[in-house]
PDB file of C-alpha atoms and ligand atoms in Angstrom:
ATOM      1  CA  MET A   1      74.456 -54.920 -32.600  1.00 88.00           C
ATOM      2  CA  ASP A   2      73.516 -56.740 -35.815  1.00 94.00           C
ATOM      3  CA  LYS A   3      70.090 -56.248 -37.378  1.00 95.00           C
ATOM      4  CA  ARG A   4      68.726 -59.696 -36.468  1.00 96.00           C
ATOM      5  CA  THR A   5      69.679 -59.280 -32.799  1.00 97.00           C
ATOM      6  CA  ALA A   6      68.223 -55.750 -32.799  1.00 97.00           C
ATOM      7  CA  LEU A   7      64.914 -57.056 -34.217  1.00 98.00           C
ATOM      8  CA  LYS A   8      64.771 -59.840 -31.623  1.00 98.00           C
ATOM      9  CA  LYS A   9      65.364 -57.275 -28.886  1.00 98.00           C
ATOM     10  CA  LEU A  10      62.731 -54.934 -30.319  1.00 98.00           C
ATOM     11  CA  ASN A  11      60.128 -57.724 -30.485  1.00 98.00           C
ATOM     12  CA  ALA A  12      60.968 -58.959 -26.981  1.00 98.00           C
ATOM     13  CA  HIS A  13      60.495 -55.422 -25.668  1.00 98.00           C
ATOM     14  CA  TRP A  14      57.091 -54.963 -27.309  1.00 98.00           C
ATOM     15  CA  ILE A  15      55.836 -58.481 -26.490  1.00 97.00           C
ATOM     16  CA  THR A  16      56.253 -57.440 -22.857  1.00 97.00           C
ATOM     17  CA  ASN A  17      55.229 -53.799 -23.151  1.00 97.00           C
ATOM     18  CA  CYS A  18      52.633 -53.412 -25.922  1.00 98.00           C
ATOM     19  CA  SER A  19      49.516 -51.840 -24.387  1.00 98.00           C
ATOM     20  CA  CYS A  20      47.060 -53.307 -26.931  1.00 98.00           C
ATOM     21  CA  ASP A  21      44.038 -54.879 -25.201  1.00 97.00           C
ATOM     22  CA  LEU A  22      43.802 -57.581 -27.874  1.00 98.00           C
ATOM     23  CA  ARG A  23      46.719 -59.397 -26.282  1.00 97.00           C
ATOM     24  CA  LYS A  24      44.411 -60.569 -23.465  1.00 95.00           C
ATOM     25  CA  GLN A  25      42.228 -62.651 -25.811  1.00 94.00           C
ATOM     26  CA  CYS A  26      44.580 -63.954 -28.491  1.00 97.00           C
ATOM     27  CA  THR A  27      46.985 -66.901 -28.530  1.00 97.00           C
ATOM     28  CA  GLN A  28      50.157 -64.932 -29.182  1.00 98.00           C
ATOM     29  CA  ALA A  29      51.667 -61.865 -30.831  1.00 98.00           C
ATOM     30  CA  VAL A  30      52.223 -62.348 -34.562  1.00 98.00           C
ATOM     31  CA  LEU A  31      55.646 -60.912 -35.362  1.00 98.00           C
ATOM     32  CA  GLY A  32      56.861 -59.579 -38.683  1.00 98.00           C
ATOM     33  CA  ASP A  33      58.426 -62.262 -40.846  1.00 98.00           C
ATOM     34  CA  GLY A  34      60.812 -62.534 -43.765  1.00 98.00           C
ATOM     35  CA  ASN A  35      64.007 -61.004 -45.036  1.00 98.00           C
ATOM     36  CA  ILE A  36      65.335 -58.367 -42.661  1.00 97.00           C
ATOM     37  CA  ARG A  37      67.332 -56.892 -45.551  1.00 97.00           C
ATOM     38  CA  ALA A  38      64.319 -56.754 -47.877  1.00 97.00           C
ATOM     39  CA  LYS A  39      63.720 -53.787 -50.162  1.00 97.00           C
ATOM     40  CA  ILE A  40      59.969 -54.372 -49.883  1.00 98.00           C
ATOM     41  CA  LEU A  41      58.035 -54.335 -46.618  1.00 98.00           C
ATOM     42  CA  PHE A  42      54.351 -55.340 -46.786  1.00 98.00           C
ATOM     43  CA  ILE A  43      51.942 -54.163 -44.095  1.00 98.00           C
ATOM     44  CA  GLY A  44      48.658 -56.000 -43.644  1.00 98.00           C
ATOM     45  CA  GLU A  45      45.850 -55.396 -41.185  1.00 98.00           C
ATOM     46  CA  ALA A  46      45.880 -57.898 -38.315  1.00 98.00           C
ATOM     47  CA  PRO A  47      46.435 -61.633 -37.843  1.00 98.00           C
ATOM     48  CA  GLY A  48      43.590 -64.057 -38.570  1.00 97.00           C
ATOM     49  CA  LYS A  49      42.906 -67.481 -37.034  1.00 96.00           C
ATOM     50  CA  ASN A  50      45.780 -69.382 -38.684  1.00 97.00           C
ATOM     51  CA  GLU A  51      48.250 -66.594 -37.986  1.00 98.00           C
ATOM     52  CA  ASP A  52      47.152 -66.417 -34.337  1.00 98.00           C
ATOM     53  CA  GLU A  53      47.637 -70.172 -33.944  1.00 97.00           C
ATOM     54  CA  GLN A  54      51.005 -70.365 -35.693  1.00 97.00           C
ATOM     55  CA  GLY A  55      52.465 -66.949 -34.839  1.00 97.00           C
ATOM     56  CA  LYS A  56      53.331 -66.061 -38.441  1.00 98.00           C
ATOM     57  CA  PRO A  57      51.691 -63.403 -40.658  1.00 98.00           C
ATOM     58  CA  PHE A  58      49.818 -64.214 -43.884  1.00 98.00           C
ATOM     59  CA  ILE A  59      49.815 -68.004 -43.789  1.00 97.00           C
ATOM     60  CA  GLY A  60      46.111 -68.596 -44.547  1.00 95.00           C
ATOM     61  CA  ALA A  61      44.224 -68.161 -47.827  1.00 96.00           C
ATOM     62  CA  ALA A  62      45.199 -64.474 -48.144  1.00 97.00           C
ATOM     63  CA  GLY A  63      48.838 -65.433 -47.568  1.00 97.00           C
ATOM     64  CA  LYS A  64      48.674 -68.099 -50.278  1.00 97.00           C
ATOM     65  CA  PHE A  65      47.290 -65.507 -52.695  1.00 98.00           C
ATOM     66  CA  LEU A  66      50.044 -63.056 -51.673  1.00 98.00           C
ATOM     67  CA  SER A  67      52.687 -65.745 -52.347  1.00 98.00           C
ATOM     68  CA  GLU A  68      51.152 -66.404 -55.796  1.00 98.00           C
ATOM     69  CA  MET A  69      51.324 -62.711 -56.656  1.00 98.00           C
ATOM     70  CA  LEU A  70      54.929 -62.551 -55.426  1.00 98.00           C
ATOM     71  CA  ALA A  71      55.742 -65.522 -57.678  1.00 98.00           C
ATOM     72  CA  SER A  72      54.139 -63.657 -60.616  1.00 97.00           C
ATOM     73  CA  ILE A  73      56.892 -61.033 -60.274  1.00 98.00           C
ATOM     74  CA  SER A  74      59.591 -63.650 -59.604  1.00 98.00           C
ATOM     75  CA  LEU A  75      59.809 -63.053 -55.874  1.00 98.00           C
ATOM     76  CA  LYS A  76      59.468 -65.432 -52.959  1.00 98.00           C
ATOM     77  CA  ARG A  77      58.189 -64.761 -49.473  1.00 97.00           C
ATOM     78  CA  GLU A  78      61.786 -65.031 -48.268  1.00 97.00           C
ATOM     79  CA  ASP A  79      62.722 -62.031 -50.454  1.00 98.00           C
ATOM     80  CA  VAL A  80      60.351 -59.623 -48.709  1.00 98.00           C
ATOM     81  CA  TYR A  81      59.390 -58.656 -45.169  1.00 98.00           C
ATOM     82  CA  ILE A  82      55.752 -59.017 -44.093  1.00 98.00           C
ATOM     83  CA  THR A  83      54.095 -57.532 -41.033  1.00 98.00           C
ATOM     84  CA  ASN A  84      50.785 -56.135 -39.771  1.00 98.00           C
ATOM     85  CA  ILE A  85      49.687 -52.838 -38.235  1.00 98.00           C
ATOM     86  CA  VAL A  86      48.094 -54.739 -35.366  1.00 98.00           C
ATOM     87  CA  LYS A  87      50.120 -57.606 -33.907  1.00 98.00           C
ATOM     88  CA  TYR A  88      47.271 -59.505 -32.218  1.00 98.00           C
ATOM     89  CA  ARG A  89      44.193 -61.203 -33.655  1.00 98.00           C
ATOM     90  CA  PRO A  90      40.956 -59.238 -33.160  1.00 98.00           C
ATOM     91  CA  PRO A  91      38.116 -61.545 -31.993  1.00 97.00           C
ATOM     92  CA  ASN A  92      36.243 -63.162 -34.909  1.00 95.00           C
ATOM     93  CA  ASN A  93      38.525 -61.279 -37.305  1.00 93.00           C
ATOM     94  CA  ARG A  94      36.676 -58.011 -36.762  1.00 96.00           C
ATOM     95  CA  ASP A  95      38.302 -54.774 -37.961  1.00 96.00           C
ATOM     96  CA  PRO A  96      40.958 -53.470 -35.579  1.00 97.00           C
ATOM     97  CA  LEU A  97      39.746 -50.546 -33.461  1.00 97.00           C
ATOM     98  CA  PRO A  98      41.526 -47.179 -33.706  1.00 97.00           C
ATOM     99  CA  GLU A  99      42.896 -47.578 -30.161  1.00 98.00           C
ATOM    100  CA  GLU A 100      44.312 -51.028 -31.034  1.00 98.00           C
ATOM    101  CA  ILE A 101      46.078 -49.540 -34.060  1.00 98.00           C
ATOM    102  CA  VAL A 102      47.427 -46.680 -31.915  1.00 98.00           C
ATOM    103  CA  ALA A 103      48.628 -49.126 -29.222  1.00 98.00           C
ATOM    104  CA  CYS A 104      50.567 -51.244 -31.762  1.00 98.00           C
ATOM    105  CA  ALA A 105      51.885 -48.263 -33.774  1.00 97.00           C
ATOM    106  CA  PRO A 106      55.189 -47.678 -31.922  1.00 97.00           C
ATOM    107  CA  TRP A 107      56.062 -51.369 -32.443  1.00 98.00           C
ATOM    108  CA  LEU A 108      55.370 -51.103 -36.175  1.00 98.00           C
ATOM    109  CA  HIS A 109      57.257 -47.831 -36.525  1.00 97.00           C
ATOM    110  CA  GLU A 110      60.359 -49.178 -34.770  1.00 97.00           C
ATOM    111  CA  GLU A 111      60.156 -52.280 -36.964  1.00 97.00           C
ATOM    112  CA  ILE A 112      60.050 -50.136 -40.124  1.00 97.00           C
ATOM    113  CA  ALA A 113      62.962 -47.979 -38.907  1.00 97.00           C
ATOM    114  CA  LEU A 114      65.028 -51.129 -38.351  1.00 97.00           C
ATOM    115  CA  ILE A 115      64.219 -52.861 -41.647  1.00 97.00           C
ATOM    116  CA  ARG A 116      64.547 -49.601 -43.637  1.00 96.00           C
ATOM    117  CA  PRO A 117      62.850 -50.878 -46.815  1.00 97.00           C
ATOM    118  CA  HIS A 118      63.059 -49.028 -50.114  1.00 96.00           C
ATOM    119  CA  ILE A 119      59.298 -49.230 -50.358  1.00 97.00           C
ATOM    120  CA  ILE A 120      56.407 -49.998 -48.012  1.00 98.00           C
ATOM    121  CA  ILE A 121      53.414 -51.693 -49.621  1.00 98.00           C
ATOM    122  CA  THR A 122      50.194 -51.201 -47.687  1.00 98.00           C
ATOM    123  CA  LEU A 123      47.616 -53.981 -48.012  1.00 98.00           C
ATOM    124  CA  GLY A 124      44.061 -52.744 -47.554  1.00 98.00           C
ATOM    125  CA  ARG A 125      42.420 -49.673 -46.131  1.00 97.00           C
ATOM    126  CA  HIS A 126      43.592 -49.926 -42.523  1.00 97.00           C
ATOM    127  CA  ALA A 127      47.270 -49.988 -43.443  1.00 98.00           C
ATOM    128  CA  LEU A 128      46.737 -47.181 -45.981  1.00 98.00           C
ATOM    129  CA  THR A 129      44.817 -44.854 -43.670  1.00 97.00           C
ATOM    130  CA  HIS A 130      47.295 -45.379 -40.854  1.00 97.00           C
ATOM    131  CA  PHE A 131      49.751 -43.423 -43.009  1.00 97.00           C
ATOM    132  CA  LEU A 132      47.307 -41.348 -45.071  1.00 97.00           C
ATOM    133  CA  PRO A 133      44.310 -40.634 -42.833  1.00 96.00           C
ATOM    134  CA  GLY A 134      41.076 -39.990 -44.679  1.00 96.00           C
ATOM    135  CA  LYS A 135      42.222 -41.476 -48.027  1.00 97.00           C
ATOM    136  CA  LYS A 136      40.132 -44.086 -49.795  1.00 97.00           C
ATOM    137  CA  ILE A 137      41.699 -47.377 -50.898  1.00 97.00           C
ATOM    138  CA  SER A 138      39.390 -47.322 -53.944  1.00 97.00           C
ATOM    139  CA  SER A 139      41.122 -44.180 -55.229  1.00 97.00           C
ATOM    140  CA  MET A 140      44.671 -44.836 -53.905  1.00 98.00           C
ATOM    141  CA  HIS A 141      45.236 -48.483 -54.923  1.00 98.00           C
ATOM    142  CA  GLY A 142      47.971 -48.887 -57.538  1.00 98.00           C
ATOM    143  CA  GLN A 143      49.466 -45.511 -56.624  1.00 97.00           C
ATOM    144  CA  LEU A 144      52.722 -44.415 -55.053  1.00 97.00           C
ATOM    145  CA  PHE A 145      52.759 -41.878 -52.279  1.00 97.00           C
ATOM    146  CA  GLN A 146      55.303 -40.479 -49.868  1.00 95.00           C
ATOM    147  CA  CYS A 147      54.973 -39.518 -46.262  1.00 93.00           C
ATOM    148  CA  PRO A 148      57.441 -38.729 -43.498  1.00 94.00           C
ATOM    149  CA  LEU A 149      58.075 -41.325 -40.807  1.00 93.00           C
ATOM    150  CA  PRO A 150      59.702 -40.810 -37.403  1.00 85.00           C
ATOM    151  CA  ASP A 151      63.425 -41.759 -37.435  1.00 85.00           C
ATOM    152  CA  ILE A 152      63.351 -42.238 -41.224  1.00 89.00           C
ATOM    153  CA  GLY A 153      62.138 -39.061 -42.908  1.00 91.00           C
ATOM    154  CA  LYS A 154      60.515 -39.281 -46.319  1.00 93.00           C
ATOM    155  CA  GLN A 155      59.357 -42.834 -47.116  1.00 96.00           C
ATOM    156  CA  THR A 156      57.932 -44.174 -50.377  1.00 97.00           C
ATOM    157  CA  PHE A 157      54.714 -46.207 -50.190  1.00 98.00           C
ATOM    158  CA  PHE A 158      52.583 -48.121 -52.682  1.00 98.00           C
ATOM    159  CA  ALA A 159      48.928 -48.859 -51.905  1.00 98.00           C
ATOM    160  CA  LEU A 160      47.256 -52.165 -52.769  1.00 98.00           C
ATOM    161  CA  TYR A 161      43.908 -53.760 -52.013  1.00 98.00           C
ATOM    162  CA  HIS A 162      44.046 -56.375 -49.261  1.00 98.00           C
ATOM    163  CA  PRO A 163      44.453 -59.938 -50.668  1.00 98.00           C
ATOM    164  CA  ALA A 164      41.703 -61.231 -48.326  1.00 97.00           C
ATOM    165  CA  ALA A 165      39.232 -58.611 -49.598  1.00 96.00           C
ATOM    166  CA  ALA A 166      40.171 -59.288 -53.217  1.00 96.00           C
ATOM    167  CA  LEU A 167      40.277 -63.082 -52.984  1.00 94.00           C
ATOM    168  CA  TYR A 168      36.602 -63.728 -53.682  1.00 88.00           C
ATOM    169  CA  ASN A 169      35.763 -60.534 -55.558  1.00 93.00           C
ATOM    170  CA  GLY A 170      36.543 -61.046 -59.249  1.00 90.00           C
ATOM    171  CA  GLY A 171      36.938 -57.365 -60.192  1.00 95.00           C
ATOM    172  CA  MET A 172      39.015 -56.422 -57.176  1.00 97.00           C
ATOM    173  CA  ARG A 173      41.103 -59.575 -57.527  1.00 97.00           C
ATOM    174  CA  GLN A 174      42.089 -58.692 -61.107  1.00 97.00           C
ATOM    175  CA  THR A 175      42.791 -55.071 -60.110  1.00 98.00           C
ATOM    176  CA  LEU A 176      45.093 -56.278 -57.319  1.00 98.00           C
ATOM    177  CA  ILE A 177      46.893 -58.674 -59.678  1.00 98.00           C
ATOM    178  CA  ASN A 178      47.371 -55.823 -62.192  1.00 98.00           C
ATOM    179  CA  ASP A 179      48.559 -53.357 -59.514  1.00 98.00           C
ATOM    180  CA  PHE A 180      50.975 -55.970 -58.137  1.00 98.00           C
ATOM    181  CA  LYS A 181      52.657 -56.276 -61.541  1.00 98.00           C
ATOM    182  CA  LYS A 182      53.709 -52.606 -61.288  1.00 98.00           C
ATOM    183  CA  ILE A 183      56.054 -53.426 -58.395  1.00 98.00           C
ATOM    184  CA  PRO A 184      59.191 -54.423 -60.405  1.00 97.00           C
ATOM    185  CA  SER A 185      59.233 -51.211 -62.454  1.00 96.00           C
ATOM    186  CA  ILE A 186      58.593 -49.123 -59.330  1.00 96.00           C
ATOM    187  CA  LEU A 187      61.562 -50.812 -57.636  1.00 95.00           C
ATOM    188  CA  ARG A 188      63.757 -50.093 -60.659  1.00 94.00           C
ATOM    189  CA  THR A 189      62.776 -46.403 -60.515  1.00 92.00           C
ATOM    190  CA  ILE A 190      63.544 -46.218 -56.800  1.00 88.00           C
ATOM    191  CA  LYS A 191      66.921 -47.873 -57.450  1.00 77.00           C
ATOM    192  CA  LYS A 192      67.723 -45.299 -60.133  1.00 69.00           C
ATOM    193  CA  GLU A 193      66.650 -42.328 -58.027  1.00 74.00           C
ATOM    194  CA  GLY A 194      67.861 -43.853 -54.761  1.00 70.00           C
ATOM    195  CA  PRO A 195      65.637 -44.872 -51.859  1.00 70.00           C
ATOM    196  CA  THR A 196      64.104 -42.015 -49.876  1.00 64.00           C
ATOM    197  CA  LYS A 197      66.435 -42.225 -46.919  1.00 53.00           C
TER     198      LYS A 197
HETATM  199  N1  LIG B 201      45.398 -60.658 -43.019  1.00 54.27           N
HETATM  200  C1  LIG B 201      46.239 -59.731 -42.527  1.00 54.27           C
HETATM  201  O1  LIG B 201      46.032 -58.545 -42.689  1.00 54.27           O
HETATM  202  N2  LIG B 201      47.307 -60.155 -41.893  1.00 54.27           N
HETATM  203  C2  LIG B 201      47.588 -61.415 -41.711  1.00 54.27           C
HETATM  204  O2  LIG B 201      48.606 -61.706 -41.112  1.00 54.27           O
HETATM  205  C3  LIG B 201      46.699 -62.365 -42.258  1.00 54.27           C
HETATM  206  C4  LIG B 201      45.604 -61.973 -42.900  1.00 54.27           C
END
């Protein structure tokens, strides 16, 4: 089965079977989007209002900022793959609850195993602590880390602040822009050493 068909099948399975309670209140599941052969896979937190309405991740103000940062390193949205830890919009954009993250986790992990990116870039504290419990985004942003994933083994990650959190916070915004610019050289290093798979 080709990758696109496999991803469609995976999403169809989880749209029917995901046990997350958020699905009862939202408009629709927001599926991962972008290049299924991407080297970079971004993981955000959860869909917001626009995403919930249109069924696509990162299309509001945070998404526009993400696209601008991608352009700053000569990449387009179509070059990367973008998804969220939680696939449904939490009411009033509240933080996802631990049980909502746990309920959506098998979907995310199967998605990662299918895309097989060279690097996973976590956006914000929820995506970071899903993989590195107890770590602080304030100390981990701009840093690489590795952790084992089911069906993949050792995976390389890079932690960034969330674009929505950084958007209206001058200091954090500049830090995120600076961290983002490290991505091309990190990718070159991974290419030289070979992806961790
Ligand atoms: N913030 C996220 O974390 N994900 C989205 O899809 C949009 C905003």
